[in-house]
C-alpha positions in Angstrom: -72.1 -29.5 4.1 -75.3 -30.7 4.9 -77.6 -29.8 2.4 -81.5 -31.1 2.9 -82.7 -30.6 -0.4 -81.5 -29.1 -3.2 -84.3 -28.8 -6.1 -85.5 -28.2 -9.4 -88.1 -28.1 -11.8 -89.0 -31.5 -11.8 -90.0 -33.9 -14.7 -88.2 -37.4 -15.0 -85.0 -36.2 -15.3 -85.4 -33.5 -16.9 -83.3 -31.2 -14.9 -83.1 -26.5 -15.4 -80.1 -26.8 -17.0 -79.6 -23.0 -15.5 -81.0 -21.8 -11.9 -83.0 -19.0 -12.6 -81.9 -15.4 -11.0 -85.6 -14.6 -9.2 -86.1 -10.6 -8.3 -86.0 -9.6 -4.9 -89.7 -9.5 -4.4 -92.9 -8.7 -5.9 -95.1 -10.0 -7.8 -97.3 -10.7 -11.3 -99.6 -7.2 -11.1 -100.8 -8.2 -14.5 -105.1 -9.5 -14.2 -106.2 -11.9 -17.0 -109.8 -10.4 -19.1 -112.7 -12.8 -18.1 -112.7 -14.8 -22.1 -116.7 -15.0 -21.4 -119.7 -13.3 -20.3 -121.3 -16.4 -19.5 -122.6 -18.0 -16.1 -120.0 -20.6 -15.9 -116.9 -20.5 -13.3 -115.6 -16.9 -12.1 -113.7 -16.0 -9.7 -110.9 -13.7 -7.9 -107.9 -14.9 -6.9 -105.6 -11.8 -4.7 -101.9 -12.9 -3.5 -100.4 -11.5 -1.0 -96.6 -11.6 1.0 -95.7 -14.4 -0.5 -97.6 -14.9 -3.4 -100.3 -16.4 -0.9 -103.7 -16.9 -3.3 -106.4 -15.3 -1.1 -109.4 -17.0 -3.6 -113.0 -15.4 -3.9 -116.3 -17.1 -5.3 -119.7 -17.0 -5.1 -119.9 -20.6 -5.6 -118.6 -24.2 -4.4 -117.2 -23.9 -8.8 -116.5 -21.1 -8.7 -113.6 -21.5 -5.6 -112.2 -24.9 -6.8 -112.0 -22.7 -9.9 -109.7 -19.6 -8.5 -107.5 -22.9 -6.6 -106.6 -24.6 -9.7 -105.9 -22.1 -12.2 -103.5 -20.6 -8.6 -102.1 -23.3 -8.4 -101.3 -24.3 -11.7 -99.7 -20.6 -12.1 -98.0 -21.3 -9.0 -96.6 -25.7 -9.7 -97.8 -26.2 -13.5 -94.7 -28.8 -14.0 -95.1 -30.4 -10.9 -99.0 -31.2 -10.8 -99.1 -31.8 -14.0 -96.9 -33.9 -14.5 -97.9 -35.9 -11.1 -101.8 -36.0 -13.7 -99.4 -38.2 -15.9 -98.4 -40.0 -13.0 -102.5 -40.7 -12.1 -103.8 -41.3 -15.2 -101.0 -44.3 -15.4 -98.4 -42.8 -18.7 -95.8 -42.1 -16.6 -93.4 -45.0 -18.6 -95.2 -43.7 -22.0 -93.9 -39.5 -22.0 -90.9 -39.7 -18.8 -89.6 -43.3 -19.7 -90.4 -46.7 -18.4 -87.3 -47.0 -15.3 -87.6 -43.4 -14.6 -88.6 -42.7 -10.9 -92.6 -42.3 -11.0 -92.3 -39.1 -8.4 -88.8 -37.6 -5.9 -90.3 -38.2 -3.6 -93.9 -38.4 -2.0 -97.2 -41.0 -0.9 -96.3 -44.0 -3.3 -93.0 -44.0 -3.2 -90.4 -43.0 -5.3 -91.3 -46.5 -8.0 -89.9 -46.1 -11.5 -92.5 -45.3 -13.8 -93.2 -48.6 -15.5 -94.7 -49.9 -11.1 -96.7 -46.2 -11.1 -98.4 -47.3 -14.3 -99.4 -50.3 -13.5 -100.4 -49.4 -9.5 -102.2 -46.8 -10.3 -104.5 -48.6 -13.6 -105.0 -51.1 -11.6 -105.9 -50.1 -7.9 -107.4 -46.3 -8.5 -108.7 -47.0 -11.9 -111.6 -46.0 -13.9 -114.3 -47.9 -11.2 -112.5 -47.2 -9.3 -112.5 -43.4 -9.5 -116.3 -43.6 -10.3 -117.3 -45.9 -7.4 -115.6 -42.4 -5.4 -116.6 -39.7 -7.6 -120.2 -40.5 -7.4 -120.0 -41.0 -3.4 -119.1 -37.2 -3.2 -122.1 -34.7 -2.8 -123.0 -32.1 -4.2 -120.4 -29.0 -3.0 -117.6 -31.3 -3.4 -118.2 -32.6 -7.2 -119.2 -28.2 -8.2 -115.0 -27.7 -6.1 -113.8 -30.7 -8.1 -115.4 -29.5 -11.7 -114.3 -26.0 -10.8 -111.0 -27.0 -10.1 -109.9 -29.4 -13.4 -111.8 -26.2 -15.6 -108.9 -23.6 -14.1 -106.6 -25.6 -14.1 -106.8 -26.9 -17.6 -108.0 -22.2 -18.4 -104.5 -21.7 -17.0 -103.0 -25.0 -19.8 -104.2 -23.3 -22.6 -103.7 -20.2 -22.2 -99.4 -21.9 -21.5 -99.9 -24.0 -24.8 -100.9 -20.7 -26.7 -98.3 -18.7 -25.8 -98.8 -17.0 -22.9 -96.8 -15.9 -19.2 -93.3 -16.2 -21.3 -91.1 -17.1 -18.9 -92.5 -19.3 -16.9 -92.5 -23.3 -16.9 -89.6 -23.4 -18.8 -89.2 -27.2 -17.9 -93.3 -27.6 -19.3 -94.6 -25.2 -21.5 -93.8 -27.1 -24.4 -93.7 -31.0 -24.0 -96.1 -33.1 -25.1 -97.7 -34.1 -21.8 -98.4 -31.2 -20.6 -102.1 -31.6 -21.4 -105.8 -30.0 -20.2 -107.5 -32.3 -16.9 -110.7 -33.7 -15.9 -113.1 -34.2 -13.1 -111.8 -37.8 -13.4 -108.6 -36.7 -11.9 -109.1 -34.4 -9.7 -111.2 -37.3 -8.3 -108.2 -40.0 -9.4 -105.7 -38.2 -6.2 -107.8 -38.0 -4.0 -108.1 -41.4 -4.3 -104.5 -41.4 -4.7 -103.8 -39.3 -1.9 -105.9 -42.1 0.0 -104.2 -44.6 0.2 -101.0 -42.6 1.6 -100.6 -45.4 4.6 -101.9 -48.1 2.7 -101.9 -49.8 -0.7 -99.9 -46.9 -1.9 -97.4 -48.8 0.2 -97.3 -51.9 -0.7 -96.5 -50.7 -4.6 -94.3 -52.8 -5.5 -95.1 -55.3 -3.6 -99.2 -55.4 -5.5 -98.0 -54.9 -8.8 -94.9 -57.7 -9.0 -97.4 -60.2 -7.0 -97.2 -63.1 -10.0 -98.8 -66.3 -9.6 -96.4 -69.4 -10.0 -95.5 -70.3 -13.4 -94.2 -74.6 -11.1 -95.9 -76.7 -9.5 -94.6 -75.5 -5.6 -91.9 -77.6 -4.4 -93.6 -78.0 -0.9 -97.3 -78.0 0.3 -95.5 -76.0 4.0 -97.5 -72.7 4.8 -94.9 -70.5 6.3 -96.1 -68.4 9.1 -95.7 -65.2 9.2 -92.4 -64.0 12.5 -92.3 -61.7 14.1 -91.6 -57.8 12.7 -89.8 -60.0 9.4 -89.9 -56.4 7.4 -88.9 -53.2 7.2 -91.2 -51.6 9.7 -90.3 -47.8 8.0 -92.3 -49.7 4.3 -96.1 -49.3 6.6 -95.5 -45.5 7.3 -96.8 -43.2 5.0 -95.0 -42.5 1.9 -92.6 -46.1 2.9 -90.4 -44.1 4.6 -89.2 -42.7 8.1 -89.7 -38.7 8.9 -92.7 -38.8 7.2 -95.1 -36.9 10.0 -95.9 -33.9 12.5 -96.7 -32.2 15.3 -99.2 -30.8 17.1 -99.8 -28.8 20.7 -103.3 -27.7 21.4 -104.1 -25.5 24.5 -107.2 -25.2 26.7 -108.7 -22.1 29.1 -106.6 -23.3 32.1 -102.9 -23.2 29.9 -103.4 -20.4 28.1 -103.2 -16.1 29.2 -106.5 -15.7 27.3 -108.6 -18.7 29.0 -109.7 -20.0 25.2 -107.8 -21.9 23.1 -103.9 -22.1 21.9 -103.3 -23.6 18.6 -100.5 -25.3 16.8 -99.8 -27.1 13.7 -96.4 -28.2 12.5 -96.8 -31.1 9.8 -93.1 -33.0 8.3 -94.4 -33.3 4.8 -92.3 -32.8 1.7 -90.7 -30.7 0.3 -90.5 -31.8 -3.5 -93.3 -33.4 -5.3 -96.6 -33.3 -6.6 -97.4 -34.1 -1.7 -96.2 -30.8 -0.6 -98.7 -28.7 0.6 -100.4 -24.9 -1.1 -101.0 -22.6 1.4 -104.1 -20.5 0.5 -107.7 -19.1 1.4 -111.3 -19.8 -0.1 -114.3 -17.6 0.5 -118.1 -18.0 -1.0 -119.4 -15.3 0.6 -121.8 -16.5 3.7 -121.1 -20.1 2.8 -117.7 -20.3 3.3 -113.9 -19.0 4.4 -111.1 -21.0 5.3 -107.4 -20.4 5.3 -104.6 -22.9 6.1 -102.8 -25.4 2.9 -104.2 -28.3 1.3 -101.6 -31.1 0.0 -101.3 -30.3 -4.0 -104.5 -32.0 -6.3 -106.8 -32.0 -3.6 -109.2 -28.8 -3.8 -110.5 -28.5 -0.2 -108.1 -27.1 2.4 -107.0 -30.3 4.6 -105.0 -28.1 7.5 -106.2 -24.8 8.2 -108.4 -22.7 10.7 -111.9 -19.9 9.5 -113.0 -17.5 12.1 -114.2 -19.7 14.2 -112.4 -23.4 14.2 -108.5 -23.9 13.3 -106.5 -27.5 13.7 -104.3 -29.3 12.5 -103.0 -33.1 11.9 -100.1 -35.7 12.4 -100.0 -39.4 10.5 -101.9 -41.6 13.8 -99.9 -45.3 14.1 -103.7 -47.0 12.9 -102.8 -49.4 10.7 -105.6 -48.6 7.7 -104.9 -52.8 5.7 -104.1 -56.3 6.7 -102.8 -58.8 5.2 -104.0 -61.7 4.3 -102.9 -65.3 3.6 -104.7 -67.7 1.4 -105.1 -71.4 1.0 -104.9 -72.2 -3.2 -106.4 -74.3 -4.7 -104.1 -73.7 -7.7 -102.6 -71.6 -9.3 -105.0 -68.3 -9.5 -108.1 -70.3 -7.0 -108.0 -69.8 -3.2 -110.3 -71.3 -0.6 -112.6 -70.1 1.2 -115.5 -71.7 3.3 -114.0 -75.1 2.0 -115.3 -73.3 -1.0 -112.9 -72.5 -4.8 -112.7 -69.2 -5.4 -112.0 -67.9 -7.9 -108.8 -65.1 -8.4 -109.6 -62.1 -10.4 -108.1 -61.2 -13.2 -106.9 -57.9 -15.0 -104.8 -56.9 -17.8 -103.9 -54.8 -18.7 -101.1 -52.6 -21.3 -99.1 -50.4 -20.9 -96.8 -47.5 -23.9 -93.4 -47.9 -22.1 -90.8 -44.9 -24.8 -88.2 -46.4 -25.4 -84.4 -43.7 -26.6 -85.2 -43.2 -29.7 -88.9 -42.2 -28.7 -91.0 -44.7 -30.7 -93.6 -46.8 -28.3 -92.9 -50.2 -27.0 -96.5 -52.1 -25.7 -96.0 -54.2 -21.8 -98.6 -56.2 -20.7 -99.0 -57.2 -17.0 -101.4 -59.5 -15.5 -102.5 -58.8 -11.9 -104.8 -60.1 -9.7 -107.2 -59.4 -7.0 -109.2 -61.7 -4.4 -112.5 -60.4 -3.1 -110.5 -58.5 -0.1 -108.6 -56.6 -2.3 -105.4 -57.0 -4.6 -102.8 -59.5 -4.8 -99.7 -59.4 -2.6 -96.2 -61.0 -2.5 -93.1 -59.2 -1.0 -91.1 -62.1 -1.4 -89.8 -62.4 1.6 -88.7 -65.7 3.0 -90.2 -65.8 6.2 -93.9 -64.2 5.3 -95.6 -66.8 2.4 -95.1 -66.7 -1.1 -97.4 -67.0 -4.4 -97.0 -70.4 -4.8 -99.7 -73.0 -5.3 -100.4 -74.0 -1.7 -100.3 -70.2 -0.8 -100.2 -66.8 -1.3 -101.5 -62.8 0.0 -103.6 -60.5 -0.5 -104.9 -57.4 2.0 -107.8 -55.9 2.5 -107.2 -51.7 2.8 -110.4 -49.6 4.2 -109.6 -46.9 2.0 -109.6 -48.1 -1.5 -114.0 -48.4 0.5 -113.5 -44.8 2.1 -114.9 -42.5 0.4 -115.9 -40.1 2.9 -113.2 -37.9 3.3 -112.7 -35.6 1.8 -116.2 -34.8 2.2 -115.3 -35.0 6.0 -112.3 -32.3 5.4 -114.5 -29.1 4.0 -116.9 -30.3 6.4 -113.7 -29.1 9.1 -113.3 -26.3 6.3 -117.8 -25.4 6.9 -118.1 -25.8 10.7 -118.4 -23.4 12.8 -117.7 -24.2 16.5 -115.5 -26.6 18.1 -119.3 -29.2 18.9 -119.6 -29.0 14.9 -116.1 -29.5 13.5 -115.9 -33.1 16.5 -119.8 -33.6 15.4 -118.4 -33.7 11.1 -115.9 -36.3 12.9 -118.3 -39.3 13.8 -120.5 -38.3 11.1 -118.0 -39.8 8.0 -115.4 -41.7 10.3 -113.6 -40.8 6.8 -110.5 -39.1 7.9 -107.7 -41.4 5.5 -104.7 -41.6 8.0 -104.6 -39.1 10.2 -105.2 -37.8 13.4 -106.2 -33.7 14.2 -106.2 -31.7 17.2 -108.6 -28.6 17.4 -110.4 -25.5 19.5 -112.7 -22.6 18.7 -113.3 -19.7 19.8 -114.9 -19.6 22.7 -113.9 -22.8 23.6 -112.1 -23.9 26.9 -111.4 -27.6 25.0 -108.7 -28.2 23.0 -109.5 -31.8 21.0 -107.6 -34.3 20.3 -109.5 -37.1 17.6 -108.3 -40.9 16.1 -112.1 -41.1 15.0 -110.3 -42.4 12.4 -110.8 -45.1 9.1 -109.9 -48.3 10.8 -110.0 -51.5 10.2 -112.9 -53.2 13.0 -109.7 -56.0 13.5 -110.5 -56.0 17.6 -107.7 -57.2 19.8 -109.6 -60.6 20.1 -110.5 -61.6 16.7 -106.3 -60.7 16.2 -106.3 -63.6 19.6 -108.2 -66.3 16.7 -107.0 -65.4 13.4 -103.5 -64.4 13.2 -101.5 -65.9 12.2 -98.6 -63.6 13.2 -97.5 -59.1 13.2 -95.9 -57.6 10.4 -95.1 -55.2 12.2 -96.8 -53.6 15.5 -100.6 -52.9 15.6 -100.7 -55.2 11.5 -101.9 -58.9 12.0 -101.8 -61.1 9.1 -104.7 -62.8 8.9 -106.5 -65.8 8.1 -107.6 -65.7 5.2 -109.7 -69.3 5.0 -112.5 -68.6 6.9 -115.0 -65.7 6.5 -114.7 -65.6 10.6 -111.9 -64.0 10.5 -112.6 -61.0 8.3 -113.7 -57.7 9.7 -116.2 -57.1 12.4 -119.3 -54.8 11.0 -120.6 -51.8 13.9 -124.0 -51.5 13.1 -123.0 -47.7 14.6 -119.8 -47.1 11.9 -120.4 -45.5 8.6 -117.9 -47.7 6.5 -118.6 -51.8 5.8 -115.7 -53.2 7.8 -114.7 -50.5 10.0 -114.4 -49.3 13.6 -117.3 -47.0 14.7 -116.9 -43.9 16.3 -117.1 -45.4 19.5 -114.4 -47.6 20.0 -111.9 -45.3 18.7 -109.8 -42.7 20.6 -110.4 -39.6 21.8 -109.9 -36.5 24.2 -111.2 -33.0 25.3 -109.3 -30.9 28.1 -108.9 -28.2 29.1 -104.6 -28.2 29.7 -103.5 -29.5 26.4 -103.1 -32.5 23.9 -100.0 -33.5 22.4 -99.3 -35.7 19.4 -95.5 -35.8 18.3 -96.6 -39.6 15.7 -96.5 -41.2 18.5 -99.6 -43.2 20.0 -103.3 -42.0 21.0 -101.8 -42.8 24.3 -100.0 -39.7 25.2 -102.0 -38.0 23.6 -102.0 -36.1 27.6 -99.1 -37.1 29.6 -101.2 -36.7 32.6 -104.4 -38.1 31.5 -103.3 -41.7 29.4 -105.8 -42.9 26.1 -106.2 -47.4 26.8 -108.5 -50.2 25.9 -108.3 -49.8 22.3 -107.6 -52.5 19.8 -104.0 -52.6 19.0 -104.1 -52.0 15.3 -105.4 -48.5 16.1 -102.1 -48.2 17.9 -99.6 -49.3 21.1 -100.3 -48.0 24.2 -96.9 -48.1 28.0 -94.9 -48.1 25.2 -91.5 -45.8 24.7 -92.1 -42.5 23.5 -90.0 -41.2 20.6 -87.5 -38.6 21.9 -88.9 -36.9 20.0 -92.8 -37.4 21.1 -91.0 -36.8 25.3 -89.3 -33.4 23.5 -92.4 -32.0 23.4 -94.4 -32.8 26.3 -90.9 -31.1 27.9 -91.6 -28.0 26.4 -95.2 -28.3 28.1 -94.3 -29.5 30.9 -90.8 -26.3 31.4 -93.7 -24.0 30.4 -96.2 -24.9 32.8 -93.4 -25.0 35.4 -92.2 -21.8 34.8 -88.9 -23.4 33.4 -88.2 -21.9 30.1 -87.1 -19.3 30.9 -90.3 -16.7 29.9 -92.4 -15.3 32.8 -95.1 -17.5 34.1 -97.0 -20.9 34.1 -99.1 -19.4 31.3 -99.0 -20.0 27.8 -99.5 -17.4 24.5 -99.0 -17.2 20.6 -96.7 -15.6 21.0 -94.4 -18.2 23.8 -95.6 -20.5 22.3 -94.0 -19.4 18.5 -90.9 -18.8 20.2 -90.9 -22.4 22.5 -91.9 -24.2 18.5 -88.1 -22.6 16.7 -86.3 -23.3 20.0 -84.1 -25.9 17.9 -83.4 -28.5 21.6 -81.9 -31.2 21.4 -83.4 -33.3 24.8 -80.6 -36.1 23.2 -77.9 -33.2 24.1 -80.4 -32.4 27.3 -80.0 -35.9 28.8 -76.5 -37.5 27.2 -74.1 -34.6 25.7 -72.4 -34.0 30.0 -72.2 -37.6 30.1 -71.3 -38.6 27.0 -67.8 -36.1 27.4 -67.0 -37.2 31.2 -66.9 -40.7 29.8 -64.4 -39.2 26.8 -62.8 -36.7 27.6 -60.2 -36.9 30.2 -59.1 -40.4 28.3 -56.1 -40.2 25.0 -57.9 -38.2 22.7 -56.4 -37.6 18.6 -56.5 -33.5 18.6 -59.4 -33.6 17.0 -61.5 -35.2 19.6 -59.8 -32.9 22.0 -61.2 -29.7 19.7 -64.7 -31.8 19.6 -64.7 -31.8 23.3 -64.3 -28.7 24.0 -66.9 -27.8 21.0 -69.9 -29.6 22.4 -69.3 -28.7 26.3 -69.3 -25.1 25.2 -72.5 -26.1 23.1 -75.9 -24.8 24.4 -77.5 -27.7 23.7 -79.8 -26.1 19.9 -79.4 -26.8 17.3 -80.5 -22.9 15.8 -77.6 -21.2 13.5 -75.0 -19.9 15.3 -75.1 -22.6 18.0 -71.5 -24.5 17.0 -71.6 -28.3 18.1 -75.2 -28.7 16.7 -73.7 -31.0 14.6 -70.7 -32.8 15.4 -73.5 -33.9 17.9 -75.1 -35.8 15.3 -72.8 -37.4 14.4 -72.4 -39.0 17.7 -75.9 -39.5 18.9 -76.9 -41.7 15.4 -74.3 -44.4 16.6 -74.9 -44.2 20.5 -79.1 -44.8 19.5 -77.4 -47.8 18.4 -75.7 -48.9 21.9 -77.4 -52.1 23.9 -78.0 -50.9 27.3 -76.8 -46.8 26.4 -79.6 -46.1 29.2 -79.4 -45.6 32.9 -82.9 -45.5 33.7 -85.0 -48.5 31.7 -88.5 -46.8 30.1 -91.0 -46.3 32.8 -94.8 -46.9 31.4 -95.1 -44.4 34.7 -92.9 -41.8 34.0 -93.4 -41.5 29.7 -92.3 -38.5 29.1 -88.6 -38.6 31.4 -87.7 -41.9 31.5 -84.7 -43.5 30.3 -82.7 -41.5 31.2 -78.9 -41.0 32.1 -76.3 -43.1 30.7 -75.2 -46.5 32.2 -72.2 -45.7 33.7 -71.6 -48.7 35.2 -71.3 -50.7 32.5 -68.1 -51.1 30.7 -69.3 -52.7 27.2 -72.2 -49.5 27.2 -68.5 -47.0 27.5 -66.5 -48.7 25.2 -69.6 -48.7 22.7 -69.7 -45.4 23.5 -66.2 -44.1 23.3 -65.8 -45.6 20.2 -69.7 -43.6 19.0 -67.7 -40.6 20.0 -63.9 -41.4 17.2 -66.0 -42.5 14.6 -68.4 -40.1 14.8 -66.0 -37.1 15.2 -64.0 -38.8 12.4 -67.3 -38.6 10.8 -67.5 -34.7 10.8 -63.9 -34.3 9.3 -63.7 -37.0 7.0 -67.0 -34.7 5.4 -64.9 -31.7 5.5 -67.3 -30.2 7.8 -65.2 -28.3 10.6 -65.7 -29.3 13.5 -66.8 -25.6 15.0 -68.7 -24.6 11.5 -72.1 -23.3 13.0 -75.0 -25.0 11.6 -75.6 -22.3 9.1 -72.5 -24.0 7.1 -72.7 -26.8 7.4 -76.8 -27.4 7.5 -78.4 -25.7 4.3 -81.8 -25.3 1.5 -80.4 -24.9 -1.9 -82.5 -22.9 -3.7 -82.4 -20.1 -6.8 -78.4 -21.1 -6.7 -78.7 -20.5 -2.8 -78.2 -22.1 0.7 -80.5 -20.9 2.4 -79.5 -22.4 5.9 -81.6 -24.4 7.6 -82.1 -25.0 11.3 -82.9 -28.1 13.8 -82.3 -31.5 12.9 -84.0 -35.2 12.8 -86.7 -36.0 15.3 -84.3 -39.0 16.3 -82.8 -37.3 17.4 -85.1 -35.7 20.5 -85.2 -32.8 17.6 -88.9 -31.2 18.1 -88.1 -28.6 16.0 -87.3 -31.0 12.8 -85.7 -30.5 9.7 -88.9 -31.0 7.5 -91.0 -29.5 9.0 -93.3 -27.2 5.8 -95.9 -25.6 7.1 -96.8 -24.1 11.0 -99.3 -22.3 11.9 -99.6 -20.6 15.0 -103.7 -19.9 15.7 -106.1 -18.3 19.0 -109.3 -15.8 18.5 -108.3 -13.1 21.0 -112.4 -12.5 21.8 -113.8 -9.4 20.1 -111.6 -10.3 17.6 -111.2 -11.5 14.2 -108.2 -15.2 14.2 -104.8 -14.3 14.6 -102.8 -17.2 12.8 -99.1 -16.7 12.4 -97.6 -19.0 9.6 -94.9 -20.6 7.8 -94.3 -22.2 4.3 -90.5 -23.9 4.3 -90.6 -24.7 1.0 -93.2 -22.3 -0.6 -95.9 -21.5 -2.3 -94.1 -22.3 -5.7 -92.1 -25.3 -7.6 -91.1 -23.2 -10.2 -87.9 -21.5 -10.1 -88.8 -17.9 -12.5 -91.5 -17.5 -9.8 -91.0 -14.6 -7.6 -92.6 -16.9 -5.6 -90.0 -19.2 -5.5 -87.4 -18.9 -2.2 -89.1 -16.0 -0.3 -91.1 -17.7 2.3 -87.9 -20.3 2.3 -85.4 -16.5 3.2 -88.2 -16.1 6.7 -88.1 -19.6 7.7 -84.9 -19.8 7.9 -85.0 -15.8 9.5 -87.7 -17.6 11.7 -90.3 -14.6 10.4 -93.3 -15.8 11.8 -95.5 -14.5 8.7 -98.9 -12.6 10.0 -102.0 -13.8 7.6 -104.1 -12.3 6.7 -107.7 -13.3 7.1 -109.9 -10.0 6.7 -110.9 -8.2 3.6 -109.5 -4.9 5.0 -106.4 -7.6 6.0 -106.8 -8.9 2.4 -106.9 -5.6 0.9 -104.2 -3.8 2.6 -101.2 -6.6 2.3 -102.6 -7.5 -1.5 -99.8 -7.4 -4.0 -101.6 -8.5 -7.2 -105.4 -9.6 -8.5 -106.0 -11.4 -11.1 -110.0 -11.7 -12.0 -111.5 -14.7 -14.1 -114.3 -16.1 -15.7 -116.0 -18.8 -18.4 
């Protein structure tokens, strides 16, 4: 059985011994009494189906207050333990060698490495700089969020909310937070596609203890490192799908948008669904990444938007010519590295604390880094690497997100993009009420490293679009654009965007194929590639659109509406099977086969090429395709940049070596399924599950690399449009639910709805919320 994920109430190795059986429905209908009659924070929290909180307040501080309280009620232990990590105190409470996170944007380092990273990179000065650059509304949201979260912590520590939060309610690290903690979390989130991915290489970069054996400078080889280490979270699989349609494509003649992040199922980087309302000022629904006090991806009554992880690079490494262990040469002058001594406290098995001190270093560019890779310069008395991170300098990011929340039109939304250029590592699609266009934008925080600078200054490429630059001369510093919001960043005119009346899309390939009929070209390589083979997931996304426009998907007509879009995006088609299954079976199934292989042939011949729950054969194909994908010269028709949606295609049956490899892939894949104990003729519902609340909840879909658009890491989804004369219409799913607490009635209910493909018409208006309300809580202080 393939268990996607077995969540638990997690606190650095503390696991709930026995899962709590949840109530089938309902919620806490109690109302907390106001603690004071002061003019401080006030908020009303109304919960509707699946426990989604709708927060109403008169001020930004009050809205943050309600958000902080509600998320603590749902996710206290996960978020409280994360604040310990962000403060660099994980080793003190959880031990130095335990993992600092189960999964997330900074990976899963040890507590010790995480402590040194957050105290060095996300230090008090960095947080203060970021905080002081924020406008009043962002500051008030953060202050209110800290106050609301802290109120709930005090209630739990005072004995309230009995039976909840069992793994942390009595722990010494459960503590109130401050505005500084909220902004520290935001700075850390800024770095998801840059310094956070380099965490181990930063905290383990140390000067040489002895003279270098050679004075030779090692040049970087082409792509010597695992490309995935530079992606968000440092791993494959983190990303998203989005489709946005304009007037020419929709039955209504208005916009229609699908958002589909493939994000984290556990840990502090999960999504949290909510609505925040300040009458006359703000009314926005969607999701925040836990700890961010505003909605990051969502909709209001006039705008809907989505994000997918962008291919643009957010940092560049620099080569330094060292004159000794801690000094380097630039422009012919010697410069000293800054040394920062950091001491952390480490919990021992007997509970005692012992200190560990480490000195870390930074250059004028940023922290020193050592990949400990023989193909790259290491830190010696003559060579070293450092990096500059645009998002360590980016104070605009969450101002940009809040401006999205506040936007009144698509023009207003796009103006916010150009004003801030602060989105840190995702691109954006959007639609607006009464607007016939769909927008794609990768106008984001990107180092101003044009191709001409790369040509003159790159000493090699660490990954596609990621040059190792020469730090011995200021001629190789990032360029300055007079129109840029951030120093050293590209201005908006040099970053890609597209308005279309048919559609725009992104499935984590570059901006190039935002629309298959209107490729974007002419941008710097650091932003993304052009004319390159797309992932099978990207091709599936464009194929879904093409099939709809050409009436090939089983629906009438050639336009799209909300109902059809909701069906299409969860149909679990498998592009690799559509392209390869029949020729593979033809090549394999006529020969001498074992009994298991014969059964696999029959199962796959009858399989409908989907990963739906009742599909029989999907798991067999997955095992086979994993091996097929590694075969050189597999395709009969190679990739053609003039036809990127339909190439490569066809099995290369004219190559005997390929056919031999295909037969071996089939045999090995079938053997893997049998060895795993899974029946070859089992429906997918029996072999692919999400374990929650003592229940294995069946999960449809598969891996994007296999050509699924409906992927296993689906987290939040929304389909939004603006019916004429009516409020915004939004259907949502949150596959992991709003709560990480197994004692919550909303721990598994949304996951079960997702398994049933039961889209939720989320209430937005006052009347809709009141009709769907299951509880109401009023708080003030």
